[in-house]
GROMACS .gro file of C-alpha atoms in nm:
model
  236
    1MET     CA    1   2.102  10.367   4.199
    2SER     CA    2   2.380  10.208   4.367
    3ARG     CA    3   2.281   9.964   4.658
    4LEU     CA    4   2.444  10.173   4.912
    5ALA     CA    5   2.222  10.472   4.778
    6ALA     CA    6   1.936  10.249   4.751
    7ALA     CA    7   1.985  10.124   5.124
    8ILE     CA    8   2.028  10.492   5.270
    9ALA     CA    9   1.683  10.596   5.063
   10THR     CA   10   1.492  10.297   5.210
   11THR     CA   11   1.644  10.370   5.571
   12THR     CA   12   1.568  10.710   5.587
   13ALA     CA   13   1.190  10.672   5.430
   14ALA     CA   14   1.150  10.408   5.699
   15THR     CA   15   1.248  10.661   5.965
   16VAL     CA   16   1.041  10.908   5.826
   17LEU     CA   17   0.730  10.676   5.865
   18MET     CA   18   0.833  10.583   6.193
   19ALA     CA   19   0.837  10.925   6.296
   20GLY     CA   20   0.501  11.023   6.145
   21ALA     CA   21   0.367  10.720   6.340
   22ALA     CA   22   0.509  10.803   6.677
   23GLN     CA   23   0.367  11.166   6.627
   24ALA     CA   24   0.019  11.035   6.531
   25THR     CA   25  -0.012  10.795   6.818
   26PRO     CA   26   0.006  11.041   7.113
   27ALA     CA   27  -0.241  11.306   6.929
   28GLU     CA   28  -0.494  10.999   6.902
   29ARG     CA   29  -0.470  10.904   7.246
   30ALA     CA   30  -0.489  11.274   7.356
   31GLN     CA   31  -0.816  11.280   7.164
   32THR     CA   32  -0.959  10.994   7.336
   33THR     CA   33  -0.868  11.077   7.697
   34ALA     CA   34  -0.892  11.459   7.675
   35VAL     CA   35  -1.112  11.626   7.930
   36ARG     CA   36  -1.238  11.960   7.970
   37THR     CA   37  -1.170  12.221   8.225
   38LEU     CA   38  -1.451  12.298   8.480
   39ASP     CA   39  -1.525  12.635   8.292
   40ALA     CA   40  -1.543  12.464   7.990
   41ALA     CA   41  -1.777  12.197   8.108
   42GLU     CA   42  -1.980  12.441   8.273
   43ALA     CA   43  -2.040  12.625   7.944
   44VAL     CA   44  -2.151  12.296   7.793
   45LEU     CA   45  -2.413  12.229   8.077
   46ASP     CA   46  -2.529  12.577   8.054
   47SER     CA   47  -2.595  12.531   7.665
   48LEU     CA   48  -2.770  12.211   7.760
   49LYS     CA   49  -3.028  12.387   7.971
   50GLY     CA   50  -3.114  12.650   7.722
   51ARG     CA   51  -3.228  12.366   7.473
   52GLY     CA   52  -3.549  12.237   7.638
   53GLU     CA   53  -3.562  11.924   7.809
   54ILE     CA   54  -3.246  11.767   7.909
   55THR     CA   55  -3.232  11.385   7.781
   56ASP     CA   56  -2.974  11.132   7.758
   57GLN     CA   57  -3.003  11.157   7.374
   58LEU     CA   58  -2.964  11.540   7.383
   59ILE     CA   59  -2.660  11.511   7.609
   60LEU     CA   60  -2.493  11.242   7.361
   61ASP     CA   61  -2.561  11.442   7.079
   62THR     CA   62  -2.401  11.724   7.224
   63LEU     CA   63  -2.062  11.542   7.380
   64THR     CA   64  -1.790  11.405   7.168
   65PRO     CA   65  -1.790  11.046   7.116
   66ALA     CA   66  -1.524  10.976   7.393
   67GLU     CA   67  -1.746  11.218   7.648
   68GLY     CA   68  -2.056  11.004   7.532
   69ALA     CA   69  -1.882  10.683   7.577
   70ARG     CA   70  -1.766  10.811   7.931
   71TYR     CA   71  -2.143  10.922   7.994
   72GLN     CA   72  -2.312  10.598   7.862
   73ARG     CA   73  -2.070  10.416   8.097
   74LEU     CA   74  -2.162  10.619   8.412
   75LEU     CA   75  -2.516  10.591   8.315
   76ASN     CA   76  -2.511  10.204   8.265
   77SER     CA   77  -2.332  10.137   8.568
   78GLY     CA   78  -2.591  10.210   8.822
   79THR     CA   79  -2.401  10.452   9.011
   80PHE     CA   80  -2.666  10.693   8.974
   81ASP     CA   81  -2.975  10.498   8.985
   82ALA     CA   82  -3.079  10.567   9.345
   83MET     CA   83  -3.010  10.927   9.282
   84PHE     CA   84  -3.278  10.900   8.986
   85ARG     CA   85  -3.528  10.750   9.249
   86ALA     CA   86  -3.470  11.029   9.461
   87SER     CA   87  -3.539  11.263   9.212
   88GLU     CA   88  -3.906  11.117   9.180
   89GLN     CA   89  -3.940  11.155   9.548
   90THR     CA   90  -3.845  11.535   9.597
   91ASP     CA   91  -3.897  11.891   9.465
   92GLU     CA   92  -3.562  11.984   9.557
   93PHE     CA   93  -3.405  11.833   9.233
   94SER     CA   94  -3.523  11.659   8.898
   95ALA     CA   95  -3.376  11.398   8.688
   96GLN     CA   96  -3.238  11.635   8.456
   97ASP     CA   97  -3.035  11.763   8.742
   98VAL     CA   98  -2.873  11.449   8.790
   99ARG     CA   99  -2.833  11.391   8.366
  100LEU     CA  100  -2.621  11.716   8.409
  101SER     CA  101  -2.405  11.580   8.707
  102ILE     CA  102  -2.341  11.279   8.496
  103ALA     CA  103  -2.220  11.499   8.200
  104LEU     CA  104  -1.999  11.691   8.431
  105ALA     CA  105  -1.837  11.394   8.520
  106ALA     CA  106  -1.805  11.252   8.165
  107LEU     CA  107  -1.682  11.578   8.056
  108THR     CA  108  -1.395  11.635   8.317
  109SER     CA  109  -1.284  11.313   8.381
  110ASP     CA  110  -1.067  11.059   8.173
  111ASP     CA  111  -1.059  10.694   8.165
  112VAL     CA  112  -0.884  10.649   8.464
  113GLY     CA  113  -1.112  10.922   8.657
  114ILE     CA  114  -1.428  10.701   8.550
  115GLU     CA  115  -1.242  10.403   8.714
  116GLU     CA  116  -1.212  10.558   9.030
  117ILE     CA  117  -1.568  10.673   9.017
  118LEU     CA  118  -1.680  10.333   8.965
  119ASN     CA  119  -1.455  10.173   9.237
  120ILE     CA  120  -1.586  10.379   9.525
  121THR     CA  121  -1.753  10.090   9.750
  122PRO     CA  122  -2.016  10.118  10.029
  123ASP     CA  123  -1.754  10.018  10.295
  124ASP     CA  124  -1.523  10.280  10.171
  125LEU     CA  125  -1.792  10.551  10.257
  126ALA     CA  126  -1.889  10.369  10.590
  127ASP     CA  127  -1.565  10.371  10.709
  128GLY     CA  128  -1.542  10.766  10.681
  129ALA     CA  129  -1.899  10.860  10.735
  130GLU     CA  130  -2.029  11.026  11.056
  131TRP     CA  131  -2.390  11.108  11.077
  132GLU     CA  132  -2.608  11.278  11.333
  133ALA     CA  133  -2.973  11.205  11.330
  134ASP     CA  134  -3.247  11.463  11.463
  135ASN     CA  135  -3.254  11.303  11.825
  136GLY     CA  136  -2.884  11.391  11.878
  137GLU     CA  137  -2.769  11.013  11.833
  138ARG     CA  138  -2.378  11.010  11.674
  139GLU     CA  139  -2.375  10.716  11.407
  140GLU     CA  140  -2.021  10.664  11.315
  141ASP     CA  141  -1.756  10.409  11.243
  142GLY     CA  142  -1.984  10.243  10.969
  143VAL     CA  143  -2.264  10.204  11.222
  144ILE     CA  144  -2.532  10.354  10.994
  145ARG     CA  145  -2.904  10.314  10.959
  146PRO     CA  146  -2.966  10.338  10.610
  147GLN     CA  147  -3.267  10.528  10.524
  148TRP     CA  148  -3.455  10.760  10.275
  149GLN     CA  149  -3.439  11.115  10.410
  150PHE     CA  150  -3.534  11.421  10.185
  151ASP     CA  151  -3.586  11.664  10.487
  152TRP     CA  152  -3.295  11.858  10.431
  153GLY     CA  153  -3.331  12.022  10.789
  154ILE     CA  154  -3.311  11.681  10.967
  155VAL     CA  155  -2.988  11.512  10.898
  156THR     CA  156  -2.649  11.645  10.929
  157GLY     CA  157  -2.332  11.488  10.933
  158THR     CA  158  -1.982  11.450  10.796
  159LEU     CA  159  -1.799  11.232  10.550
  160TYR     CA  160  -1.434  11.198  10.609
  161LEU     CA  161  -1.211  11.125  10.294
  162ASN     CA  162  -0.855  10.959  10.317
  163ARG     CA  163  -0.559  11.072  10.138
  164LYS     CA  164  -0.637  10.892   9.836
  165GLU     CA  165  -0.992  10.982   9.818
  166THR     CA  166  -0.875  11.367   9.857
  167ARG     CA  167  -0.640  11.327   9.588
  168ASN     CA  168  -0.933  11.207   9.351
  169ALA     CA  169  -1.186  11.462   9.513
  170ARG     CA  170  -0.979  11.742   9.335
  171ASP     CA  171  -1.150  11.623   9.033
  172ALA     CA  172  -1.508  11.770   8.996
  173GLY     CA  173  -1.620  11.423   8.840
  174TYR     CA  174  -1.515  11.237   9.126
  175ILE     CA  175  -1.743  11.456   9.371
  176VAL     CA  176  -2.010  11.400   9.129
  177GLY     CA  177  -1.948  11.015   9.194
  178LEU     CA  178  -1.932  11.034   9.551
  179ALA     CA  179  -2.219  11.204   9.589
  180ALA     CA  180  -2.414  10.943   9.384
  181SER     CA  181  -2.244  10.665   9.578
  182VAL     CA  182  -2.353  10.807   9.903
  183CYS     CA  183  -2.699  10.787   9.768
  184SER     CA  184  -2.690  10.422   9.623
  185ALA     CA  185  -2.522  10.319   9.981
  186GLY     CA  186  -2.864  10.445  10.139
  187PHE     CA  187  -2.734  10.722  10.345
  188PRO     CA  188  -2.951  10.973  10.447
  189VAL     CA  189  -2.820  11.216  10.203
  190CYS     CA  190  -2.924  11.205   9.833
  191TYR     CA  191  -2.890  11.487   9.587
  192PRO     CA  192  -2.645  11.605   9.307
  193VAL     CA  193  -2.388  11.849   9.365
  194ALA     CA  194  -2.259  11.969   9.026
  195ALA     CA  195  -2.286  12.307   9.132
  196GLN     CA  196  -2.063  12.260   9.413
  197ALA     CA  197  -1.821  12.015   9.274
  198GLY     CA  198  -1.560  12.299   9.140
  199GLY     CA  199  -1.525  12.441   9.500
  200ILE     CA  200  -1.483  12.143   9.665
  201GLY     CA  201  -1.209  12.060   9.442
  202ILE     CA  202  -1.036  12.358   9.480
  203ALA     CA  203  -1.038  12.268   9.862
  204ALA     CA  204  -0.942  11.918   9.842
  205GLY     CA  205  -0.642  12.010   9.626
  206ARG     CA  206  -0.528  12.269   9.889
  207TYR     CA  207  -0.568  12.038  10.162
  208TYR     CA  208  -0.397  11.745   9.975
  209GLU     CA  209  -0.089  11.948   9.892
  210GLU     CA  210  -0.075  12.033  10.266
  211GLY     CA  211  -0.041  11.679  10.334
  212ASN     CA  212  -0.413  11.672  10.515
  213CYS     CA  213  -0.755  11.543  10.369
  214VAL     CA  214  -1.064  11.694  10.305
  215LYS     CA  215  -1.397  11.629  10.499
  216LEU     CA  216  -1.718  11.708  10.359
  217LYS     CA  217  -1.992  11.875  10.618
  218VAL     CA  218  -2.331  11.814  10.522
  219ILE     CA  219  -2.532  12.110  10.570
  220GLY     CA  220  -2.877  12.084  10.424
  221PRO     CA  221  -2.827  12.007  10.055
  222THR     CA  222  -2.474  12.144  10.054
  223LEU     CA  223  -2.127  11.992  10.126
  224LYS     CA  224  -1.896  12.220  10.286
  225PRO     CA  225  -1.531  12.122  10.243
  226GLU     CA  226  -1.288  12.156  10.572
  227ARG     CA  227  -0.944  12.050  10.662
  228HIS     CA  228  -0.927  11.695  10.776
  229LYS     CA  229  -0.578  11.691  10.942
  230LYS     CA  230  -0.323  11.406  10.875
  231GLY     CA  231  -0.324  11.103  11.107
  232LYS     CA  232  -0.684  11.210  11.241
  233ARG     CA  233  -0.934  10.919  11.212
  234ASN     CA  234  -0.886  10.807  10.827
  235CYS     CA  235  -0.652  11.048  10.695
  236LYS     CA  236  -0.362  10.837  10.607
   0.00000   0.00000   0.00000
């Protein structure tokens, strides 16, 4: 083989190898960050419910390694600790419900989404919260008396999300994390919202596309999404 032919052959082989590597890298990246649709995630949760007691190990054995790593990270973060404690003090939900909520977040959030959940701060919540106690006194602008309260008929309130939070709330995992953070901050509402996360996400997406924000009305153990107009309160 001539030197020219050898050079061409070597260059061609190198190009093929580089092209193959370029194709493999995105596939590998997609595998580690892929998330499931809400319907697919709910199917996984339904399968877990039919397999007896829902433990951390059962969830980890069911999820993919990447999903399991996200679940473990959320579990170890402490974000859901207050919700686990709350489950011991009420008949409204159990620790298994909390685990299912964490699993939903792990299934529907990529690594960036997990970071957004873990970066929710008590100050963010206080700035956008307005509660009304059973005596009718309104507490707002961060002046909130933290308390444990599991009588769903007493406390009502509204959590106002800003534009960034509304954008994040399009993802079910963020709503799950938001509820846990509200609980961790000692606010008078503490329950998992996995069953409501999908509907809230759809509403948040619609309001975000309009240029507005979403506010979550606390009505008993439910969160009702409503339009929060741009320029009002913290919608900016």
